[in-house]
PDB file of C-alpha atoms in Angstrom:
ATOM      1  CA  MET G 211     -57.241 258.396 177.018  1.00 49.00           C
ATOM      2  CA  SER G 212     -58.406 257.503 180.499  1.00 54.00           C
ATOM      3  CA  LEU G 213     -57.529 259.523 183.554  1.00 53.00           C
ATOM      4  CA  GLN G 214     -55.607 256.611 185.047  1.00 55.00           C
ATOM      5  CA  VAL G 215     -53.326 256.363 181.982  1.00 44.00           C
ATOM      6  CA  ILE G 216     -52.652 260.121 182.087  1.00 48.00           C
ATOM      7  CA  GLN G 217     -51.726 259.926 185.767  1.00 54.00           C
ATOM      8  CA  THR G 218     -49.397 257.004 185.072  1.00 49.00           C
ATOM      9  CA  LEU G 219     -47.611 258.929 182.303  1.00 44.00           C
ATOM     10  CA  GLN G 220     -47.261 261.948 184.571  1.00 50.00           C
ATOM     11  CA  GLN G 221     -45.709 259.794 187.287  1.00 49.00           C
ATOM     12  CA  LEU G 222     -43.225 258.297 184.800  1.00 44.00           C
ATOM     13  CA  ALA G 223     -42.296 261.757 183.547  1.00 48.00           C
ATOM     14  CA  ALA G 224     -41.789 262.970 187.091  1.00 47.00           C
ATOM     15  CA  ALA G 225     -39.596 259.966 187.847  1.00 45.00           C
ATOM     16  CA  GLN G 226     -37.390 260.727 184.850  1.00 48.00           C
ATOM     17  CA  ALA G 227     -37.349 264.504 185.331  1.00 46.00           C
ATOM     18  CA  THR G 228     -34.017 266.217 185.159  1.00 46.00           C
ATOM     19  CA  PRO G 229     -32.488 266.499 188.624  1.00 48.00           C
ATOM     20  CA  GLU G 230     -31.800 269.943 189.926  1.00 50.00           C
ATOM     21  CA  VAL G 231     -28.238 270.967 189.193  1.00 48.00           C
ATOM     22  CA  SER G 232     -26.537 273.024 191.859  1.00 51.00           C
ATOM     23  CA  PHE G 233     -23.706 275.350 190.884  1.00 52.00           C
ATOM     24  CA  ASP G 234     -22.596 275.890 194.455  1.00 61.00           C
ATOM     25  CA  LEU G 235     -18.845 275.255 194.513  1.00 62.00           C
ATOM     26  CA  LEU G 236     -18.889 273.620 197.932  1.00 68.00           C
ATOM     27  CA  HIS G 237     -21.704 271.301 196.853  1.00 66.00           C
ATOM     28  CA  MET G 238     -19.859 270.404 193.661  1.00 66.00           C
ATOM     29  CA  TRP G 239     -16.682 269.669 195.599  1.00 67.00           C
ATOM     30  CA  LYS G 240     -18.558 267.357 197.959  1.00 71.00           C
ATOM     31  CA  THR G 241     -20.196 265.477 195.088  1.00 68.00           C
ATOM     32  CA  MET G 242     -16.958 265.098 193.088  1.00 71.00           C
ATOM     33  CA  GLY G 243     -15.309 261.731 192.949  1.00 75.00           C
ATOM     34  CA  PRO G 244     -11.723 261.149 194.142  1.00 82.00           C
ATOM     35  CA  PHE G 245     -10.256 261.432 190.644  1.00 83.00           C
ATOM     36  CA  ALA G 246     -12.116 264.678 189.899  1.00 83.00           C
ATOM     37  CA  LYS G 247     -10.870 266.126 193.185  1.00 85.00           C
ATOM     38  CA  PHE G 248      -7.341 265.104 192.251  1.00 90.00           C
ATOM     39  CA  ILE G 249      -7.684 266.883 188.885  1.00 91.00           C
ATOM     40  CA  ALA G 250      -9.058 269.991 190.594  1.00 89.00           C
ATOM     41  CA  GLY G 251      -6.113 269.936 192.988  1.00 92.00           C
ATOM     42  CA  VAL G 252      -3.639 269.685 190.121  1.00 95.00           C
ATOM     43  CA  LEU G 253      -5.293 272.632 188.382  1.00 95.00           C
ATOM     44  CA  ALA G 254      -5.218 274.639 191.613  1.00 95.00           C
ATOM     45  CA  VAL G 255      -1.473 274.036 191.947  1.00 96.00           C
ATOM     46  CA  MET G 256      -0.945 275.027 188.304  1.00 96.00           C
ATOM     47  CA  SER G 257      -2.974 278.194 188.843  1.00 96.00           C
ATOM     48  CA  ILE G 258      -1.069 279.225 191.975  1.00 97.00           C
ATOM     49  CA  TYR G 259       2.276 278.538 190.305  1.00 97.00           C
ATOM     50  CA  SER G 260       1.391 280.495 187.164  1.00 97.00           C
ATOM     51  CA  LEU G 261       0.149 283.443 189.228  1.00 96.00           C
ATOM     52  CA  GLY G 262       3.418 283.407 191.147  1.00 96.00           C
ATOM     53  CA  VAL G 263       5.431 283.434 187.918  1.00 96.00           C
ATOM     54  CA  MET G 264       3.331 286.296 186.546  1.00 97.00           C
ATOM     55  CA  ALA G 265       3.813 288.419 189.667  1.00 97.00           C
ATOM     56  CA  GLU G 266       7.554 287.696 189.858  1.00 97.00           C
ATOM     57  CA  ARG G 267       8.158 288.516 186.188  1.00 97.00           C
ATOM     58  CA  LEU G 268       6.123 291.731 186.332  1.00 97.00           C
ATOM     59  CA  VAL G 269       8.087 292.948 189.358  1.00 97.00           C
ATOM     60  CA  THR G 270      11.400 291.892 187.787  1.00 96.00           C
ATOM     61  CA  PHE G 271      10.632 293.663 184.513  1.00 97.00           C
ATOM     62  CA  ALA G 272       9.542 296.839 186.296  1.00 96.00           C
ATOM     63  CA  ARG G 273      12.781 296.920 188.293  1.00 96.00           C
ATOM     64  CA  ALA G 274      14.834 296.195 185.176  1.00 96.00           C
ATOM     65  CA  GLN G 275      13.227 299.059 183.277  1.00 96.00           C
ATOM     66  CA  LYS G 276      13.759 301.489 186.154  1.00 96.00           C
ATOM     67  CA  ALA G 277      17.418 300.528 186.630  1.00 96.00           C
ATOM     68  CA  SER G 278      18.085 300.653 182.889  1.00 96.00           C
ATOM     69  CA  ARG G 279      16.619 304.143 182.569  1.00 95.00           C
ATOM     70  CA  GLN G 280      18.796 305.364 185.434  1.00 95.00           C
ATOM     71  CA  PHE G 281      21.906 303.790 183.930  1.00 95.00           C
ATOM     72  CA  ALA G 282      21.262 305.148 180.434  1.00 94.00           C
ATOM     73  CA  ALA G 283      20.756 308.646 181.824  1.00 94.00           C
ATOM     74  CA  ALA G 284      24.010 308.459 183.789  1.00 94.00           C
ATOM     75  CA  LEU G 285      26.004 307.245 180.773  1.00 93.00           C
ATOM     76  CA  ARG G 286      25.227 310.456 178.902  1.00 91.00           C
ATOM     77  CA  ASP G 287      27.518 312.255 181.358  1.00 91.00           C
ATOM     78  CA  LEU G 288      30.020 309.517 182.229  1.00 92.00           C
ATOM     79  CA  LEU G 289      31.025 308.369 178.743  1.00 90.00           C
ATOM     80  CA  PRO G 290      31.959 311.769 177.243  1.00 88.00           C
ATOM     81  CA  ALA G 291      34.077 312.403 180.347  1.00 87.00           C
ATOM     82  CA  ALA G 292      35.766 308.991 179.941  1.00 86.00           C
ATOM     83  CA  LYS G 293      34.711 308.014 183.474  1.00 90.00           C
ATOM     84  CA  PHE G 294      34.623 304.326 182.645  1.00 90.00           C
ATOM     85  CA  GLY G 295      35.384 303.174 186.187  1.00 91.00           C
ATOM     86  CA  GLU G 296      32.414 305.067 187.583  1.00 94.00           C
ATOM     87  CA  ALA G 297      30.206 303.648 184.838  1.00 93.00           C
ATOM     88  CA  VAL G 298      31.263 300.097 185.730  1.00 93.00           C
ATOM     89  CA  GLU G 299      30.623 300.697 189.438  1.00 94.00           C
ATOM     90  CA  LEU G 300      27.203 302.137 188.661  1.00 95.00           C
ATOM     91  CA  SER G 301      26.349 299.110 186.522  1.00 93.00           C
ATOM     92  CA  ARG G 302      27.108 296.858 189.491  1.00 93.00           C
ATOM     93  CA  LYS G 303      24.832 298.895 191.746  1.00 94.00           C
ATOM     94  CA  LEU G 304      22.032 298.762 189.160  1.00 94.00           C
ATOM     95  CA  LYS G 305      22.580 295.092 188.323  1.00 90.00           C
ATOM     96  CA  ARG G 306      18.840 294.405 188.229  1.00 93.00           C
ATOM     97  CA  GLY G 307      18.585 296.250 184.933  1.00 94.00           C
ATOM     98  CA  HIS G 308      19.182 294.587 181.591  1.00 94.00           C
ATOM     99  CA  LEU G 309      21.185 297.505 180.199  1.00 95.00           C
ATOM    100  CA  PRO G 310      23.595 297.754 183.162  1.00 95.00           C
ATOM    101  CA  LYS G 311      24.333 294.026 182.882  1.00 94.00           C
ATOM    102  CA  VAL G 312      25.282 294.232 179.208  1.00 95.00           C
ATOM    103  CA  LEU G 313      26.719 297.720 178.828  1.00 94.00           C
ATOM    104  CA  GLY G 314      28.565 297.575 182.141  1.00 93.00           C
ATOM    105  CA  LEU G 315      30.465 294.477 181.047  1.00 93.00           C
ATOM    106  CA  ALA G 316      31.179 296.054 177.648  1.00 92.00           C
ATOM    107  CA  ILE G 317      32.572 299.212 179.241  1.00 92.00           C
ATOM    108  CA  GLU G 318      34.692 297.162 181.636  1.00 91.00           C
ATOM    109  CA  GLU G 319      36.083 295.073 178.778  1.00 89.00           C
ATOM    110  CA  TYR G 320      36.861 298.209 176.784  1.00 88.00           C
ATOM    111  CA  SER G 321      38.560 299.874 179.739  1.00 86.00           C
ATOM    112  CA  HIS G 322      40.762 296.831 180.383  1.00 83.00           C
ATOM    113  CA  GLY G 323      41.666 296.603 176.700  1.00 80.00           C
ATOM    114  CA  VAL G 324      42.699 300.242 176.489  1.00 77.00           C
ATOM    115  CA  GLU G 325      44.761 299.929 179.666  1.00 78.00           C
ATOM    116  CA  ALA G 326      46.502 296.857 178.260  1.00 71.00           C
ATOM    117  CA  LEU G 327      47.432 298.729 175.103  1.00 69.00           C
ATOM    118  CA  LYS G 328      48.666 301.709 177.102  1.00 71.00           C
ATOM    119  CA  THR G 329      50.697 299.586 179.488  1.00 72.00           C
ATOM    120  CA  HIS G 330      52.232 297.026 177.164  1.00 63.00           C
ATOM    121  CA  GLY G 331      51.948 298.743 173.805  1.00 59.00           C
ATOM    122  CA  PRO G 332      50.456 297.420 170.566  1.00 56.00           C
ATOM    123  CA  ARG G 333      53.491 295.280 169.757  1.00 48.00           C
ATOM    124  CA  ASP G 334      53.457 293.398 173.063  1.00 46.00           C
ATOM    125  CA  VAL G 335      49.703 292.842 172.886  1.00 46.00           C
ATOM    126  CA  GLY G 336      49.970 291.579 169.315  1.00 46.00           C
ATOM    127  CA  ASN G 337      46.869 291.561 167.153  1.00 50.00           C
ATOM    128  CA  PHE G 338      44.564 292.303 170.088  1.00 59.00           C
ATOM    129  CA  ASP G 339      41.472 294.208 168.918  1.00 76.00           C
ATOM    130  CA  VAL G 340      39.664 296.104 171.662  1.00 80.00           C
ATOM    131  CA  ILE G 341      36.453 296.571 169.688  1.00 83.00           C
ATOM    132  CA  ALA G 342      36.314 292.874 168.799  1.00 86.00           C
ATOM    133  CA  ALA G 343      36.796 291.958 172.463  1.00 85.00           C
ATOM    134  CA  VAL G 344      34.032 294.345 173.490  1.00 88.00           C
ATOM    135  CA  ASN G 345      31.734 292.920 170.828  1.00 90.00           C
ATOM    136  CA  ARG G 346      32.299 289.383 172.122  1.00 90.00           C
ATOM    137  CA  ALA G 347      31.586 290.546 175.666  1.00 90.00           C
ATOM    138  CA  VAL G 348      28.337 292.151 174.508  1.00 92.00           C
ATOM    139  CA  GLU G 349      27.245 288.954 172.769  1.00 92.00           C
ATOM    140  CA  ARG G 350      27.954 286.809 175.836  1.00 92.00           C
ATOM    141  CA  SER G 351      26.251 289.112 178.309  1.00 93.00           C
ATOM    142  CA  SER G 352      23.283 289.690 175.981  1.00 94.00           C
ATOM    143  CA  LEU G 353      22.606 285.969 175.708  1.00 94.00           C
ATOM    144  CA  ARG G 354      22.764 285.507 179.476  1.00 94.00           C
ATOM    145  CA  THR G 355      20.610 288.558 180.171  1.00 95.00           C
ATOM    146  CA  VAL G 356      17.881 287.637 177.694  1.00 95.00           C
ATOM    147  CA  ASN G 357      17.890 284.080 179.013  1.00 95.00           C
ATOM    148  CA  ASP G 358      17.368 285.425 182.546  1.00 94.00           C
ATOM    149  CA  LEU G 359      14.507 287.618 181.335  1.00 95.00           C
ATOM    150  CA  ARG G 360      12.790 284.602 179.786  1.00 96.00           C
ATOM    151  CA  ARG G 361      12.986 282.552 182.969  1.00 94.00           C
ATOM    152  CA  GLY G 362       9.546 281.240 183.906  1.00 94.00           C
ATOM    153  CA  LEU G 363       7.915 281.971 180.548  1.00 96.00           C
ATOM    154  CA  GLY G 364       8.262 278.355 179.473  1.00 95.00           C
ATOM    155  CA  ALA G 365       6.310 277.304 182.557  1.00 95.00           C
ATOM    156  CA  LEU G 366       3.526 279.751 181.677  1.00 96.00           C
ATOM    157  CA  ALA G 367       3.370 278.321 178.168  1.00 96.00           C
ATOM    158  CA  THR G 368       3.166 274.798 179.592  1.00 96.00           C
ATOM    159  CA  VAL G 369       0.338 275.737 181.961  1.00 96.00           C
ATOM    160  CA  GLY G 370      -1.549 277.534 179.205  1.00 96.00           C
ATOM    161  CA  SER G 371      -1.305 274.611 176.800  1.00 96.00           C
ATOM    162  CA  THR G 372      -1.915 271.708 179.201  1.00 96.00           C
ATOM    163  CA  ALA G 373      -4.473 273.060 181.702  1.00 96.00           C
ATOM    164  CA  PRO G 374      -7.463 272.664 179.317  1.00 95.00           C
ATOM    165  CA  PHE G 375      -6.502 269.053 178.637  1.00 95.00           C
ATOM    166  CA  VAL G 376      -6.074 268.320 182.338  1.00 94.00           C
ATOM    167  CA  GLY G 377      -9.558 269.722 182.935  1.00 93.00           C
ATOM    168  CA  LEU G 378     -10.919 267.728 180.003  1.00 92.00           C
ATOM    169  CA  LEU G 379      -9.454 264.568 181.509  1.00 92.00           C
ATOM    170  CA  GLY G 380     -11.434 265.207 184.676  1.00 88.00           C
ATOM    171  CA  THR G 381     -14.589 265.824 182.634  1.00 88.00           C
ATOM    172  CA  VAL G 382     -14.204 262.597 180.660  1.00 88.00           C
ATOM    173  CA  ALA G 383     -13.673 260.640 183.863  1.00 85.00           C
ATOM    174  CA  GLY G 384     -16.734 262.297 185.417  1.00 82.00           C
ATOM    175  CA  ILE G 385     -18.938 261.510 182.409  1.00 83.00           C
ATOM    176  CA  ILE G 386     -17.799 257.890 182.458  1.00 82.00           C
ATOM    177  CA  THR G 387     -18.705 257.698 186.141  1.00 78.00           C
ATOM    178  CA  ALA G 388     -22.116 259.249 185.442  1.00 76.00           C
ATOM    179  CA  PHE G 389     -22.943 256.712 182.733  1.00 78.00           C
ATOM    180  CA  GLN G 390     -21.737 253.878 184.927  1.00 76.00           C
ATOM    181  CA  ALA G 391     -24.140 255.091 187.614  1.00 72.00           C
ATOM    182  CA  MET G 392     -26.947 255.202 185.048  1.00 73.00           C
ATOM    183  CA  ALA G 393     -26.183 251.636 183.982  1.00 73.00           C
ATOM    184  CA  ALA G 394     -26.063 250.457 187.578  1.00 72.00           C
ATOM    185  CA  THR G 395     -29.444 251.970 188.470  1.00 67.00           C
ATOM    186  CA  GLY G 396     -31.027 250.836 185.216  1.00 63.00           C
ATOM    187  CA  SER G 397     -32.602 254.227 184.549  1.00 57.00           C
ATOM    188  CA  GLY G 398     -32.458 255.551 181.008  1.00 54.00           C
ATOM    189  CA  GLY G 399     -32.394 258.966 179.447  1.00 57.00           C
ATOM    190  CA  LEU G 400     -30.008 261.865 179.697  1.00 58.00           C
ATOM    191  CA  GLY G 401     -32.018 263.475 182.437  1.00 58.00           C
ATOM    192  CA  SER G 402     -30.945 260.864 184.956  1.00 56.00           C
ATOM    193  CA  VAL G 403     -27.269 261.750 184.518  1.00 64.00           C
ATOM    194  CA  SER G 404     -27.439 265.453 183.656  1.00 67.00           C
ATOM    195  CA  ALA G 405     -26.412 266.510 187.149  1.00 63.00           C
ATOM    196  CA  GLY G 406     -23.363 264.274 187.054  1.00 67.00           C
ATOM    197  CA  ILE G 407     -22.371 265.538 183.608  1.00 75.00           C
ATOM    198  CA  ALA G 408     -22.783 269.161 184.691  1.00 72.00           C
ATOM    199  CA  GLU G 409     -20.547 268.581 187.691  1.00 70.00           C
ATOM    200  CA  ALA G 410     -18.011 266.777 185.498  1.00 77.00           C
ATOM    201  CA  LEU G 411     -17.820 269.777 183.154  1.00 85.00           C
ATOM    202  CA  VAL G 412     -16.668 271.934 186.063  1.00 86.00           C
ATOM    203  CA  THR G 413     -13.117 270.608 185.679  1.00 89.00           C
ATOM    204  CA  THR G 414     -13.035 271.706 182.038  1.00 91.00           C
ATOM    205  CA  ALA G 415     -14.221 275.184 183.025  1.00 91.00           C
ATOM    206  CA  PHE G 416     -11.594 275.259 185.769  1.00 92.00           C
ATOM    207  CA  GLY G 417      -8.917 274.247 183.275  1.00 94.00           C
ATOM    208  CA  LEU G 418      -9.903 277.078 180.941  1.00 95.00           C
ATOM    209  CA  LEU G 419      -9.866 279.572 183.810  1.00 95.00           C
ATOM    210  CA  VAL G 420      -6.308 278.505 184.577  1.00 96.00           C
ATOM    211  CA  ALA G 421      -5.131 278.450 180.949  1.00 96.00           C
ATOM    212  CA  ILE G 422      -6.555 281.732 179.627  1.00 97.00           C
ATOM    213  CA  PRO G 423      -4.662 284.092 181.991  1.00 96.00           C
ATOM    214  CA  ALA G 424      -1.483 282.039 181.557  1.00 97.00           C
ATOM    215  CA  VAL G 425      -1.613 282.324 177.759  1.00 97.00           C
ATOM    216  CA  MET G 426      -2.420 286.035 177.846  1.00 97.00           C
ATOM    217  CA  MET G 427       0.405 286.805 180.265  1.00 97.00           C
ATOM    218  CA  PHE G 428       2.829 284.611 178.318  1.00 97.00           C
ATOM    219  CA  ASN G 429       2.182 286.641 175.169  1.00 97.00           C
ATOM    220  CA  TYR G 430       2.442 289.932 177.051  1.00 97.00           C
ATOM    221  CA  LEU G 431       5.660 289.013 178.858  1.00 97.00           C
ATOM    222  CA  THR G 432       7.190 287.623 175.669  1.00 97.00           C
ATOM    223  CA  ASN G 433       6.573 290.974 173.979  1.00 97.00           C
ATOM    224  CA  ARG G 434       8.197 292.729 176.932  1.00 96.00           C
ATOM    225  CA  VAL G 435      11.286 290.521 176.616  1.00 97.00           C
ATOM    226  CA  GLU G 436      11.498 291.248 172.897  1.00 96.00           C
ATOM    227  CA  ASP G 437      11.268 294.987 173.579  1.00 96.00           C
ATOM    228  CA  MET G 438      14.072 294.787 176.138  1.00 96.00           C
ATOM    229  CA  GLN G 439      16.144 292.715 173.725  1.00 95.00           C
ATOM    230  CA  VAL G 440      15.780 295.495 171.153  1.00 96.00           C
ATOM    231  CA  ASP G 441      16.864 298.026 173.803  1.00 95.00           C
ATOM    232  CA  ILE G 442      19.972 295.947 174.507  1.00 95.00           C
ATOM    233  CA  THR G 443      20.884 295.680 170.829  1.00 94.00           C
ATOM    234  CA  ASP G 444      20.338 299.378 170.109  1.00 94.00           C
ATOM    235  CA  SER G 445      22.206 300.545 173.205  1.00 93.00           C
ATOM    236  CA  ALA G 446      25.130 298.190 172.597  1.00 93.00           C
ATOM    237  CA  THR G 447      25.392 299.396 168.995  1.00 92.00           C
ATOM    238  CA  GLU G 448      25.414 303.027 170.118  1.00 92.00           C
ATOM    239  CA  LEU G 449      28.106 302.228 172.666  1.00 92.00           C
ATOM    240  CA  MET G 450      30.293 300.553 170.040  1.00 90.00           C
ATOM    241  CA  ASP G 451      29.840 303.543 167.741  1.00 88.00           C
ATOM    242  CA  PHE G 452      30.896 305.838 170.567  1.00 88.00           C
ATOM    243  CA  PHE G 453      34.088 303.866 171.170  1.00 84.00           C
ATOM    244  CA  MET G 454      34.969 303.875 167.492  1.00 82.00           C
ATOM    245  CA  LYS G 455      34.230 307.587 166.986  1.00 77.00           C
ATOM    246  CA  GLU G 456      36.322 308.536 169.992  1.00 69.00           C
ATOM    247  CA  GLY G 457      39.242 306.644 168.518  1.00 56.00           C
ATOM    248  CA  ARG G 458      39.928 304.700 171.710  1.00 44.00           C
ATOM    249  CA  SER G 459      39.782 301.266 170.143  1.00 43.00           C
ATOM    250  CA  GLU G 460      43.518 301.338 169.481  1.00 48.00           C
ATOM    251  CA  VAL G 461      46.381 303.026 171.245  1.00 45.00           C
ATOM    252  CA  LYS G 462      49.322 303.809 169.002  1.00 47.00           C
TER     253      LYS G 462
END
């Protein structure tokens, strides 16, 4: 093979060499098309929102646990002494806790029921059942409390499940643009569009970075809600047992 042919092949290879791909974020942002920038903006908003939900839920759960521990400790002294009014007032002061919300309403309902029986007598009240009324109050307040604890978790699940697809949409659009540029210039080979494809894949990576923390925190926070729901059920059951053992469910 002559030297001239070798030089010609080397020039062709150099012309079709893979362009240098820069992973500088500022450079990638400048080279992104309008649609890719729009996708990146959407993912940024989703990331900021999910981080806000995570922080708010973590703070809320920490406060709820602290208030519930304080309320449970106080009930050990208030209930045996039949200080139901003080227990209700304390539950209102510690309203951030899940246990004060549920048990406080149950104690208030029980106290009102007992007072009604004492004031009017069983015959005037009819078939009124204090324990049944307390049980209904516990069910209502438990549903509301658990629903409040789950607030924002649906948004985390949505971010975790959709962010990868939003990023993939940006990647597909970027790859289409890269191949259109290759067709317009008439150059062949993957090397001529590798830089564009690499930059297009950034949106997929960004989508995964947004989704992974959201999914992990969703699972963690869901477990926390389930644990608090168990605390509510156990504590409410113990409270009902206390009322029944003390014999205050009915005034004769």
